[in-house]
Amino acid sequence: MPLISTCFGQAAPASQLQALYESHQWFSLRKATEHTKAPFFYRSAVEAAFNRIGPAQKHLDAVIQAAPHSPDAYKAHELLASLYFRNGLYSKAFTQIDAMLAEKPAEEDVKNMRPLFSALSQSNQIVLRKKASTLQMRMEDGNLYLPLAVVGKEANYVFDSGANFSIMSESEAKRLSLMVRNVDTQLGDSSGAHLGVRVAVAKDVTIGGLHLKNVAFGVLPDTQEPFAELPEGKRGILGIPVLLAMQTLRWEPNGTFAFGFNPRHTDLSTSNLSFEESFPVTQVFFQGKSLDFTLDTGATHTVLSPPFAMEFPALLKSSGQKESHKLTGVGGSSSYDSVLLPSVTLQVGGHNVSLEPAHVLVKQSSDTSSWAAGNLGMDLLNQAHVITLDFHGMMLSLE
């Protein structure tokens, strides 16, 4: 009878693992810790980044219990807060936020987020029913709209993987008779703007065969983008906690959207999706190099970021033209110094797509643009015939 054994190689130096962790390079950290005797914390951090809720919770809790007041324990609380929040487990996320503040009471970013987490802590998102469904979606002005019912009233909201949680306008919350609460939290958007937010919880949301209880919405003024020009019933955005409840998603740009089907990919060692906080991140290839891009289905256009400029300076020098590029998010619009390239061909989800022209920011526009080489939008995704997002196997596929 043959014996099957697992061989563990030599772990990368601690300094290298720390550098990968601090620069949010989750795919590289996965490779550096795979089948090695890497420190338990980094292996647990990879589980959280690839949204393995059970293992990550168990192992990060063990990190905390082993040394409750250590730097690793604080980072474990931080990872768990993000893991729970993006999955709609708001009460658990709030517990982690308070644990972080108990260790570092003056941490401004955590203090800023606490009112939001507190407001949602009594309303965990719950999946009441889920069955495979196919919907007729709409593509309008580069945005993908899905039909749904919120507290029994029909609506069509934008499908936005770049939204940390769902959003609607004040008039939409009023139309749905939702109770809106003030929270003293400032949120950032893809343009780099920051804005205050209020919150409401929809007790009942139905999307095809998916029935959810307690869906959290940020509530913004109707004057904010993208709501200013939208008609009644379309002033809403479905964020990442709702998308994760769908688990597996597939759409064809001609109008068909399906979710809840059986995943095809189960090998997490080759997954090309991970999470940084609540932002999905995917591997993109250019000139043989692997780059990390945030995946933003709420962005109509793909934009390249400073890490891309730093990785390919010769390309920008030989083919680029200086410009100023405007980014627009829910907080407004801002202009940034950038370089215009005629075209860039990227490999996304196993499929070649062309960005023509390509805007390359040379200055940081948001927290994610300090480490992500770009923000991948619908203009590139919809160049494929079929786009599949598998949050079970953590895989993006373009066909």
mmCIF file of C-alpha atoms in Angstrom:
data_model
loop_
_atom_site.group_PDB
_atom_site.id
_atom_site.type_symbol
_atom_site.label_atom_id
_atom_site.label_comp_id
_atom_site.label_asym_id
_atom_site.label_seq_id
_atom_site.Cartn_x
_atom_site.Cartn_y
_atom_site.Cartn_z
ATOM 1 C CA MET A 1 0.000 0.000 0.000
ATOM 2 C CA PRO A 2 1.578 3.330 -1.022
ATOM 3 C CA LEU A 3 2.152 5.923 1.636
ATOM 4 C CA ILE A 4 1.044 9.501 1.056
ATOM 5 C CA SER A 5 2.984 12.172 2.887
ATOM 6 C CA THR A 6 3.013 15.945 2.939
ATOM 7 C CA CYS A 7 6.477 17.426 2.656
ATOM 8 C CA PHE A 8 7.123 20.833 4.128
ATOM 9 C CA GLY A 9 9.894 22.936 2.653
ATOM 10 C CA GLN A 10 11.942 25.703 4.167
ATOM 11 C CA ALA A 11 9.871 28.783 4.954
ATOM 12 C CA ALA A 12 10.775 32.147 3.457
ATOM 13 C CA PRO A 13 12.602 34.556 5.809
ATOM 14 C CA ALA A 14 10.295 36.293 8.282
ATOM 15 C CA SER A 15 11.253 39.676 6.835
ATOM 16 C CA GLN A 16 10.086 38.593 3.377
ATOM 17 C CA LEU A 17 6.771 37.276 4.702
ATOM 18 C CA GLN A 18 6.221 40.475 6.641
ATOM 19 C CA ALA A 19 6.957 42.575 3.547
ATOM 20 C CA LEU A 20 4.448 40.585 1.463
ATOM 21 C CA TYR A 21 1.829 40.906 4.190
ATOM 22 C CA GLU A 22 2.306 44.648 4.624
ATOM 23 C CA SER A 23 2.198 45.257 0.859
ATOM 24 C CA HIS A 24 -1.034 43.217 0.528
ATOM 25 C CA GLN A 25 0.537 40.737 -1.912
ATOM 26 C CA TRP A 26 -1.771 37.840 -1.073
ATOM 27 C CA PHE A 27 -0.966 35.634 -4.061
ATOM 28 C CA SER A 28 2.770 35.939 -3.395
ATOM 29 C CA LEU A 29 2.221 35.304 0.324
ATOM 30 C CA ARG A 30 0.185 32.205 -0.515
ATOM 31 C CA LYS A 31 3.068 30.876 -2.617
ATOM 32 C CA ALA A 32 5.636 31.738 0.066
ATOM 33 C CA THR A 33 3.707 29.895 2.808
ATOM 34 C CA GLU A 34 2.411 26.917 0.823
ATOM 35 C CA HIS A 35 3.801 23.555 2.002
ATOM 36 C CA THR A 36 6.303 25.278 4.296
ATOM 37 C CA LYS A 37 6.752 25.705 8.021
ATOM 38 C CA ALA A 38 5.909 29.397 7.712
ATOM 39 C CA PRO A 39 4.729 31.128 10.918
ATOM 40 C CA PHE A 40 1.169 30.212 11.785
ATOM 41 C CA PHE A 41 -0.005 33.833 11.578
ATOM 42 C CA TYR A 42 0.902 34.244 7.902
ATOM 43 C CA ARG A 43 -0.733 30.958 6.917
ATOM 44 C CA SER A 44 -3.869 32.057 8.772
ATOM 45 C CA ALA A 45 -3.747 35.467 7.065
ATOM 46 C CA VAL A 46 -3.778 33.720 3.681
ATOM 47 C CA GLU A 47 -6.887 31.768 4.714
ATOM 48 C CA ALA A 48 -8.612 35.047 5.551
ATOM 49 C CA ALA A 49 -7.528 36.673 2.279
ATOM 50 C CA PHE A 50 -9.021 33.765 0.318
ATOM 51 C CA ASN A 51 -12.249 34.025 2.345
ATOM 52 C CA ARG A 52 -12.019 30.641 4.076
ATOM 53 C CA ILE A 53 -14.272 31.728 6.945
ATOM 54 C CA GLY A 54 -14.136 28.600 9.126
ATOM 55 C CA PRO A 55 -10.387 27.876 8.980
ATOM 56 C CA ALA A 56 -9.441 31.563 9.180
ATOM 57 C CA GLN A 57 -11.637 32.124 12.235
ATOM 58 C CA LYS A 58 -10.283 29.055 14.010
ATOM 59 C CA HIS A 59 -6.627 29.761 13.281
ATOM 60 C CA LEU A 60 -6.668 33.535 13.801
ATOM 61 C CA ASP A 61 -8.455 32.994 17.130
ATOM 62 C CA ALA A 62 -5.597 30.635 18.042
ATOM 63 C CA VAL A 63 -3.072 33.374 17.162
ATOM 64 C CA ILE A 64 -4.917 35.764 19.490
ATOM 65 C CA GLN A 65 -5.177 33.266 22.330
ATOM 66 C CA ALA A 66 -1.481 32.391 22.102
ATOM 67 C CA ALA A 67 -0.386 35.998 22.702
ATOM 68 C CA PRO A 68 -3.418 38.268 23.250
ATOM 69 C CA HIS A 69 -1.527 41.579 23.334
ATOM 70 C CA SER A 70 1.039 40.894 20.627
ATOM 71 C CA PRO A 71 1.327 42.698 17.258
ATOM 72 C CA ASP A 72 0.211 39.480 15.529
ATOM 73 C CA ALA A 73 -2.902 39.329 17.704
ATOM 74 C CA TYR A 74 -3.818 42.895 16.733
ATOM 75 C CA LYS A 75 -3.392 42.075 13.052
ATOM 76 C CA ALA A 76 -5.475 38.925 13.569
ATOM 77 C CA HIS A 77 -8.312 41.059 14.980
ATOM 78 C CA GLU A 78 -7.984 43.328 11.945
ATOM 79 C CA LEU A 79 -8.163 40.423 9.491
ATOM 80 C CA LEU A 80 -11.181 38.942 11.274
ATOM 81 C CA ALA A 81 -13.004 42.305 11.295
ATOM 82 C CA SER A 82 -12.654 42.535 7.501
ATOM 83 C CA LEU A 83 -13.543 38.865 6.980
ATOM 84 C CA TYR A 84 -16.717 39.169 9.036
ATOM 85 C CA PHE A 85 -17.782 42.538 7.614
ATOM 86 C CA ARG A 86 -17.588 41.543 3.948
ATOM 87 C CA ASN A 87 -19.617 38.416 4.720
ATOM 88 C CA GLY A 88 -22.335 40.376 6.510
ATOM 89 C CA LEU A 89 -21.410 39.066 9.973
ATOM 90 C CA TYR A 90 -21.566 42.531 11.510
ATOM 91 C CA SER A 91 -21.860 41.592 15.183
ATOM 92 C CA LYS A 92 -18.652 39.568 15.004
ATOM 93 C CA ALA A 93 -16.930 42.349 13.060
ATOM 94 C CA PHE A 94 -17.905 44.871 15.748
ATOM 95 C CA THR A 95 -16.408 42.643 18.464
ATOM 96 C CA GLN A 96 -13.081 42.653 16.592
ATOM 97 C CA ILE A 97 -13.160 46.450 16.194
ATOM 98 C CA ASP A 98 -13.602 46.892 19.941
ATOM 99 C CA ALA A 99 -10.781 44.427 20.603
ATOM 100 C CA MET A 100 -8.514 46.512 18.356
ATOM 101 C CA LEU A 101 -9.446 49.727 20.165
ATOM 102 C CA ALA A 102 -8.799 48.070 23.522
ATOM 103 C CA GLU A 103 -5.199 47.561 22.355
ATOM 104 C CA LYS A 104 -4.787 50.866 20.486
ATOM 105 C CA PRO A 105 -7.385 53.384 21.713
ATOM 106 C CA ALA A 106 -5.949 56.236 19.620
ATOM 107 C CA GLU A 107 -6.037 54.415 16.250
ATOM 108 C CA GLU A 108 -7.898 56.978 14.116
ATOM 109 C CA ASP A 109 -8.958 54.700 11.246
ATOM 110 C CA VAL A 110 -10.495 52.200 13.655
ATOM 111 C CA LYS A 111 -12.178 54.945 15.679
ATOM 112 C CA ASN A 112 -13.662 56.279 12.439
ATOM 113 C CA MET A 113 -15.138 52.905 11.473
ATOM 114 C CA ARG A 114 -16.520 51.992 14.910
ATOM 115 C CA PRO A 115 -19.831 53.941 14.625
ATOM 116 C CA LEU A 116 -20.651 52.145 11.358
ATOM 117 C CA PHE A 117 -19.812 48.718 12.748
ATOM 118 C CA SER A 118 -21.795 49.507 15.918
ATOM 119 C CA ALA A 119 -24.869 50.601 13.944
ATOM 120 C CA LEU A 120 -24.904 47.320 11.999
ATOM 121 C CA SER A 121 -23.943 45.000 14.850
ATOM 122 C CA GLN A 122 -27.543 44.016 15.642
ATOM 123 C CA SER A 123 -28.381 43.140 12.026
ATOM 124 C CA ASN A 124 -26.314 40.285 10.634
ATOM 125 C CA GLN A 125 -27.122 39.523 6.997
ATOM 126 C CA ILE A 126 -28.826 36.120 6.846
ATOM 127 C CA VAL A 127 -29.450 33.873 3.834
ATOM 128 C CA LEU A 128 -33.001 32.572 4.267
ATOM 129 C CA ARG A 129 -33.125 30.752 0.935
ATOM 130 C CA LYS A 130 -30.834 30.297 -2.064
ATOM 131 C CA LYS A 131 -31.368 28.363 -5.261
ATOM 132 C CA ALA A 132 -29.745 28.579 -8.662
ATOM 133 C CA SER A 133 -31.289 31.392 -10.694
ATOM 134 C CA THR A 134 -31.059 33.045 -14.090
ATOM 135 C CA LEU A 135 -32.107 36.680 -14.407
ATOM 136 C CA GLN A 136 -32.510 39.139 -17.246
ATOM 137 C CA MET A 137 -30.057 41.918 -16.479
ATOM 138 C CA ARG A 138 -29.587 45.279 -18.136
ATOM 139 C CA MET A 139 -26.396 46.997 -19.242
ATOM 140 C CA GLU A 140 -26.838 50.779 -19.164
ATOM 141 C CA ASP A 141 -24.022 53.323 -19.490
ATOM 142 C CA GLY A 142 -21.500 50.585 -18.714
ATOM 143 C CA ASN A 143 -23.258 49.482 -15.508
ATOM 144 C CA LEU A 144 -24.873 46.105 -14.885
ATOM 145 C CA TYR A 145 -28.354 46.372 -13.320
ATOM 146 C CA LEU A 146 -30.044 43.441 -11.581
ATOM 147 C CA PRO A 147 -33.780 43.152 -10.856
ATOM 148 C CA LEU A 148 -34.694 42.607 -7.215
ATOM 149 C CA ALA A 149 -37.343 43.263 -4.601
ATOM 150 C CA VAL A 150 -36.530 45.246 -1.456
ATOM 151 C CA VAL A 151 -39.144 44.906 1.301
ATOM 152 C CA GLY A 152 -41.562 43.764 -1.409
ATOM 153 C CA LYS A 153 -40.995 46.680 -3.787
ATOM 154 C CA GLU A 154 -39.390 46.148 -7.194
ATOM 155 C CA ALA A 155 -36.100 47.814 -8.076
ATOM 156 C CA ASN A 156 -33.074 47.528 -10.363
ATOM 157 C CA TYR A 157 -29.698 48.097 -8.669
ATOM 158 C CA VAL A 158 -26.125 48.215 -9.950
ATOM 159 C CA PHE A 159 -23.987 45.116 -9.335
ATOM 160 C CA ASP A 160 -20.797 46.515 -7.741
ATOM 161 C CA SER A 161 -17.968 44.330 -6.436
ATOM 162 C CA GLY A 162 -16.058 47.508 -5.546
ATOM 163 C CA ALA A 163 -18.623 48.554 -2.921
ATOM 164 C CA ASN A 164 -17.720 47.438 0.621
ATOM 165 C CA PHE A 165 -21.439 47.195 1.327
ATOM 166 C CA SER A 166 -24.643 48.137 -0.475
ATOM 167 C CA ILE A 167 -25.692 51.754 -1.035
ATOM 168 C CA MET A 168 -28.885 53.623 -1.898
ATOM 169 C CA SER A 169 -30.031 57.227 -2.160
ATOM 170 C CA GLU A 170 -32.092 59.065 0.445
ATOM 171 C CA SER A 171 -35.138 59.150 -1.832
ATOM 172 C CA GLU A 172 -34.859 55.383 -2.402
ATOM 173 C CA ALA A 173 -34.742 54.741 1.355
ATOM 174 C CA LYS A 174 -37.836 56.947 1.706
ATOM 175 C CA ARG A 175 -39.626 55.101 -1.138
ATOM 176 C CA LEU A 176 -38.952 51.817 0.687
ATOM 177 C CA SER A 177 -39.951 53.266 4.105
ATOM 178 C CA LEU A 178 -36.621 52.250 5.627
ATOM 179 C CA MET A 179 -35.463 53.700 8.935
ATOM 180 C CA VAL A 180 -32.257 55.660 8.345
ATOM 181 C CA ARG A 181 -29.697 56.129 11.124
ATOM 182 C CA ASN A 182 -26.910 58.671 11.392
ATOM 183 C CA VAL A 183 -23.383 57.333 11.963
ATOM 184 C CA ASP A 184 -20.258 59.347 12.594
ATOM 185 C CA THR A 185 -18.127 57.541 9.993
ATOM 186 C CA GLN A 186 -16.350 58.859 6.891
ATOM 187 C CA LEU A 187 -15.996 56.485 3.922
ATOM 188 C CA GLY A 188 -13.585 56.751 1.000
ATOM 189 C CA ASP A 189 -14.339 55.985 -2.655
ATOM 190 C CA SER A 190 -12.371 55.100 -5.789
ATOM 191 C CA SER A 191 -11.807 58.764 -6.651
ATOM 192 C CA GLY A 192 -10.056 59.395 -3.337
ATOM 193 C CA ALA A 193 -12.946 61.453 -1.953
ATOM 194 C CA HIS A 194 -14.309 60.956 1.568
ATOM 195 C CA LEU A 195 -17.905 61.420 2.585
ATOM 196 C CA GLY A 196 -20.205 60.928 5.523
ATOM 197 C CA VAL A 197 -22.748 58.142 5.384
ATOM 198 C CA ARG A 198 -26.000 57.159 7.058
ATOM 199 C CA VAL A 199 -27.247 53.571 7.221
ATOM 200 C CA ALA A 200 -30.454 51.626 6.793
ATOM 201 C CA VAL A 201 -31.184 47.905 7.034
ATOM 202 C CA ALA A 202 -33.622 46.277 4.610
ATOM 203 C CA LYS A 203 -35.275 43.396 6.474
ATOM 204 C CA ASP A 204 -36.187 41.572 3.278
ATOM 205 C CA VAL A 205 -34.362 41.455 -0.084
ATOM 206 C CA THR A 206 -35.087 38.975 -2.882
ATOM 207 C CA ILE A 207 -32.956 38.527 -5.998
ATOM 208 C CA GLY A 208 -34.235 35.630 -8.092
ATOM 209 C CA GLY A 209 -33.972 32.551 -5.869
ATOM 210 C CA LEU A 210 -31.880 34.354 -3.215
ATOM 211 C CA HIS A 211 -33.810 35.569 -0.172
ATOM 212 C CA LEU A 212 -31.846 37.683 2.303
ATOM 213 C CA LYS A 213 -32.702 39.129 5.681
ATOM 214 C CA ASN A 214 -31.028 42.266 7.077
ATOM 215 C CA VAL A 215 -29.187 43.733 4.094
ATOM 216 C CA ALA A 216 -27.223 46.795 5.178
ATOM 217 C CA PHE A 217 -27.262 49.895 2.971
ATOM 218 C CA GLY A 218 -25.268 53.081 3.208
ATOM 219 C CA VAL A 219 -27.597 56.004 2.499
ATOM 220 C CA LEU A 220 -26.278 58.977 0.523
ATOM 221 C CA PRO A 221 -27.886 62.198 -0.772
ATOM 222 C CA ASP A 222 -29.576 62.023 -4.166
ATOM 223 C CA THR A 223 -27.132 64.671 -5.375
ATOM 224 C CA GLN A 224 -24.231 62.208 -5.046
ATOM 225 C CA GLU A 225 -22.976 60.205 -8.014
ATOM 226 C CA PRO A 226 -24.292 58.008 -9.489
ATOM 227 C CA PHE A 227 -27.789 58.793 -8.176
ATOM 228 C CA ALA A 228 -28.241 62.348 -9.466
ATOM 229 C CA GLU A 229 -29.271 61.277 -12.984
ATOM 230 C CA LEU A 230 -31.056 58.014 -12.144
ATOM 231 C CA PRO A 231 -34.834 57.449 -12.040
ATOM 232 C CA GLU A 232 -36.783 56.097 -9.088
ATOM 233 C CA GLY A 233 -36.130 52.417 -8.430
ATOM 234 C CA LYS A 234 -32.590 52.531 -9.807
ATOM 235 C CA ARG A 235 -30.907 54.524 -7.071
ATOM 236 C CA GLY A 236 -29.190 51.591 -5.430
ATOM 237 C CA ILE A 237 -25.954 49.583 -5.519
ATOM 238 C CA LEU A 238 -25.494 45.946 -4.467
ATOM 239 C CA GLY A 239 -22.198 45.594 -2.627
ATOM 240 C CA ILE A 240 -19.866 42.743 -1.776
ATOM 241 C CA PRO A 241 -21.840 41.152 1.137
ATOM 242 C CA VAL A 242 -24.763 40.504 -1.249
ATOM 243 C CA LEU A 243 -22.456 39.234 -4.007
ATOM 244 C CA LEU A 244 -20.779 36.822 -1.582
ATOM 245 C CA ALA A 245 -24.201 35.482 -0.621
ATOM 246 C CA MET A 246 -24.697 34.571 -4.301
ATOM 247 C CA GLN A 247 -21.375 32.628 -4.177
ATOM 248 C CA THR A 248 -21.095 31.801 -7.887
ATOM 249 C CA LEU A 249 -22.041 34.361 -10.537
ATOM 250 C CA ARG A 250 -21.940 34.401 -14.322
ATOM 251 C CA TRP A 251 -23.112 36.913 -16.874
ATOM 252 C CA GLU A 252 -23.125 37.400 -20.613
ATOM 253 C CA PRO A 253 -22.991 41.022 -21.804
ATOM 254 C CA ASN A 254 -26.034 40.368 -24.019
ATOM 255 C CA GLY A 255 -28.269 40.290 -20.958
ATOM 256 C CA THR A 256 -28.195 36.975 -19.035
ATOM 257 C CA PHE A 257 -27.092 36.809 -15.380
ATOM 258 C CA ALA A 258 -26.952 33.527 -13.430
ATOM 259 C CA PHE A 259 -25.912 32.721 -9.864
ATOM 260 C CA GLY A 260 -25.958 29.909 -7.333
ATOM 261 C CA PHE A 261 -24.685 27.223 -9.720
ATOM 262 C CA ASN A 262 -22.170 24.557 -8.685
ATOM 263 C CA PRO A 263 -18.573 25.831 -8.637
ATOM 264 C CA ARG A 264 -16.173 24.419 -11.205
ATOM 265 C CA HIS A 265 -12.960 25.460 -9.457
ATOM 266 C CA THR A 266 -12.023 23.999 -6.081
ATOM 267 C CA ASP A 267 -8.211 24.195 -5.986
ATOM 268 C CA LEU A 268 -7.445 27.250 -3.868
ATOM 269 C CA SER A 269 -3.727 26.908 -4.572
ATOM 270 C CA THR A 270 -4.412 28.152 -8.111
ATOM 271 C CA SER A 271 -7.227 30.606 -7.346
ATOM 272 C CA ASN A 272 -6.830 34.020 -8.960
ATOM 273 C CA LEU A 273 -9.144 35.919 -6.590
ATOM 274 C CA SER A 274 -8.435 37.090 -3.056
ATOM 275 C CA PHE A 275 -9.606 39.863 -0.752
ATOM 276 C CA GLU A 276 -7.944 42.926 0.705
ATOM 277 C CA GLU A 277 -10.376 44.000 3.410
ATOM 278 C CA SER A 278 -13.648 44.023 1.408
ATOM 279 C CA PHE A 279 -12.047 44.603 -1.989
ATOM 280 C CA PRO A 280 -11.802 41.618 -4.361
ATOM 281 C CA VAL A 281 -8.338 41.379 -5.914
ATOM 282 C CA THR A 282 -7.446 39.408 -9.036
ATOM 283 C CA GLN A 283 -4.234 38.430 -10.793
ATOM 284 C CA VAL A 284 -3.669 40.153 -14.135
ATOM 285 C CA PHE A 285 -0.758 39.409 -16.457
ATOM 286 C CA PHE A 286 1.157 41.899 -18.599
ATOM 287 C CA GLN A 287 4.402 41.201 -20.452
ATOM 288 C CA GLY A 288 4.788 37.947 -18.527
ATOM 289 C CA LYS A 289 4.473 39.577 -15.094
ATOM 290 C CA SER A 290 1.739 38.922 -12.560
ATOM 291 C CA LEU A 291 0.047 42.068 -11.238
ATOM 292 C CA ASP A 292 -2.612 42.528 -8.575
ATOM 293 C CA PHE A 293 -5.712 44.488 -9.658
ATOM 294 C CA THR A 294 -8.752 45.378 -7.608
ATOM 295 C CA LEU A 295 -11.891 43.964 -9.252
ATOM 296 C CA ASP A 296 -14.591 46.606 -9.533
ATOM 297 C CA THR A 297 -17.761 45.776 -11.473
ATOM 298 C CA GLY A 298 -19.107 49.182 -10.478
ATOM 299 C CA ALA A 299 -16.350 50.910 -12.484
ATOM 300 C CA THR A 300 -17.229 51.471 -16.127
ATOM 301 C CA HIS A 301 -13.582 52.072 -17.078
ATOM 302 C CA THR A 302 -10.330 50.377 -16.050
ATOM 303 C CA VAL A 303 -7.583 52.625 -14.701
ATOM 304 C CA LEU A 304 -3.928 51.702 -14.108
ATOM 305 C CA SER A 305 -2.268 52.854 -10.888
ATOM 306 C CA PRO A 306 1.179 54.036 -9.684
ATOM 307 C CA PRO A 307 2.494 50.463 -9.082
ATOM 308 C CA PHE A 308 1.975 49.800 -12.817
ATOM 309 C CA ALA A 309 3.919 52.970 -13.643
ATOM 310 C CA MET A 310 6.738 51.915 -11.318
ATOM 311 C CA GLU A 311 6.851 48.401 -12.806
ATOM 312 C CA PHE A 312 7.023 49.578 -16.445
ATOM 313 C CA PRO A 313 8.800 52.956 -16.522
ATOM 314 C CA ALA A 314 10.376 52.340 -19.950
ATOM 315 C CA LEU A 315 6.943 51.778 -21.516
ATOM 316 C CA LEU A 316 5.592 55.025 -20.102
ATOM 317 C CA LYS A 317 8.673 56.926 -21.226
ATOM 318 C CA SER A 318 8.673 55.563 -24.796
ATOM 319 C CA SER A 319 4.933 55.466 -25.530
ATOM 320 C CA GLY A 320 3.237 57.658 -22.948
ATOM 321 C CA GLN A 321 1.898 61.182 -22.992
ATOM 322 C CA LYS A 322 1.392 63.247 -19.849
ATOM 323 C CA GLU A 323 -2.202 64.146 -19.040
ATOM 324 C CA SER A 324 -4.662 64.800 -16.232
ATOM 325 C CA HIS A 325 -7.285 62.081 -15.679
ATOM 326 C CA LYS A 326 -10.572 62.519 -13.825
ATOM 327 C CA LEU A 327 -11.869 59.795 -11.500
ATOM 328 C CA THR A 328 -15.507 59.804 -10.384
ATOM 329 C CA GLY A 329 -16.929 57.923 -7.408
ATOM 330 C CA VAL A 330 -19.889 58.262 -5.067
ATOM 331 C CA GLY A 331 -18.017 61.039 -3.249
ATOM 332 C CA GLY A 332 -17.506 63.157 -6.366
ATOM 333 C CA SER A 333 -14.769 63.670 -8.954
ATOM 334 C CA SER A 334 -11.047 64.381 -8.631
ATOM 335 C CA SER A 335 -8.313 64.840 -11.238
ATOM 336 C CA TYR A 336 -4.885 63.184 -11.027
ATOM 337 C CA ASP A 337 -1.608 63.425 -12.925
ATOM 338 C CA SER A 338 -1.386 60.492 -15.291
ATOM 339 C CA VAL A 339 0.203 59.136 -18.458
ATOM 340 C CA LEU A 340 -1.820 58.176 -21.528
ATOM 341 C CA LEU A 341 -0.798 55.023 -23.404
ATOM 342 C CA PRO A 342 -2.341 54.190 -26.806
ATOM 343 C CA SER A 343 -3.179 50.630 -25.759
ATOM 344 C CA VAL A 344 -2.277 47.897 -23.296
ATOM 345 C CA THR A 345 -3.129 44.205 -23.738
ATOM 346 C CA LEU A 346 -3.727 42.393 -20.459
ATOM 347 C CA GLN A 347 -4.539 38.787 -19.644
ATOM 348 C CA VAL A 348 -7.516 38.665 -17.296
ATOM 349 C CA GLY A 349 -9.124 35.425 -16.149
ATOM 350 C CA GLY A 350 -7.295 33.494 -18.878
ATOM 351 C CA HIS A 351 -8.482 35.839 -21.650
ATOM 352 C CA ASN A 352 -6.648 38.636 -23.492
ATOM 353 C CA VAL A 353 -8.376 42.024 -23.292
ATOM 354 C CA SER A 354 -7.345 45.378 -24.724
ATOM 355 C CA LEU A 355 -7.362 48.662 -22.825
ATOM 356 C CA GLU A 356 -7.505 51.429 -25.451
ATOM 357 C CA PRO A 357 -6.413 53.987 -24.446
ATOM 358 C CA ALA A 358 -4.848 53.241 -21.064
ATOM 359 C CA HIS A 359 -4.761 55.904 -18.346
ATOM 360 C CA VAL A 360 -1.890 55.320 -15.906
ATOM 361 C CA LEU A 361 -2.072 57.315 -12.685
ATOM 362 C CA VAL A 362 1.324 58.419 -11.426
ATOM 363 C CA LYS A 363 0.086 59.636 -8.037
ATOM 364 C CA GLN A 364 -1.876 57.694 -5.451
ATOM 365 C CA SER A 365 -5.642 58.269 -5.702
ATOM 366 C CA SER A 366 -6.866 55.943 -2.931
ATOM 367 C CA ASP A 367 -5.550 53.488 -0.348
ATOM 368 C CA THR A 368 -5.754 50.596 -2.813
ATOM 369 C CA SER A 369 -3.853 52.455 -5.553
ATOM 370 C CA SER A 370 -0.733 52.410 -3.387
ATOM 371 C CA TRP A 371 -0.334 48.635 -3.909
ATOM 372 C CA ALA A 372 -2.767 47.544 -6.680
ATOM 373 C CA ALA A 373 -1.474 47.957 -10.246
ATOM 374 C CA GLY A 374 -4.941 48.879 -11.471
ATOM 375 C CA ASN A 375 -8.684 48.896 -10.917
ATOM 376 C CA LEU A 376 -10.318 46.404 -13.285
ATOM 377 C CA GLY A 377 -13.653 47.637 -14.620
ATOM 378 C CA MET A 378 -16.507 46.503 -16.839
ATOM 379 C CA ASP A 379 -14.939 47.797 -20.061
ATOM 380 C CA LEU A 380 -12.404 44.949 -19.956
ATOM 381 C CA LEU A 381 -14.593 42.293 -18.350
ATOM 382 C CA ASN A 382 -17.306 42.687 -20.962
ATOM 383 C CA GLN A 383 -14.892 42.062 -23.826
ATOM 384 C CA ALA A 384 -15.461 38.375 -23.052
ATOM 385 C CA HIS A 385 -18.562 36.416 -24.088
ATOM 386 C CA VAL A 386 -19.032 34.917 -20.616
ATOM 387 C CA ILE A 387 -17.694 36.248 -17.299
ATOM 388 C CA THR A 388 -17.691 34.005 -14.224
ATOM 389 C CA LEU A 389 -17.028 35.115 -10.650
ATOM 390 C CA ASP A 390 -16.696 32.146 -8.309
ATOM 391 C CA PHE A 391 -16.443 33.278 -4.696
ATOM 392 C CA HIS A 392 -16.470 29.651 -3.519
ATOM 393 C CA GLY A 393 -13.374 28.606 -5.443
ATOM 394 C CA MET A 394 -12.112 32.225 -5.571
ATOM 395 C CA MET A 395 -11.745 32.296 -9.350
ATOM 396 C CA LEU A 396 -12.391 34.855 -12.095
ATOM 397 C CA SER A 397 -12.820 33.343 -15.567
ATOM 398 C CA LEU A 398 -13.365 35.037 -18.926
ATOM 399 C CA GLU A 399 -14.421 33.017 -21.954
#
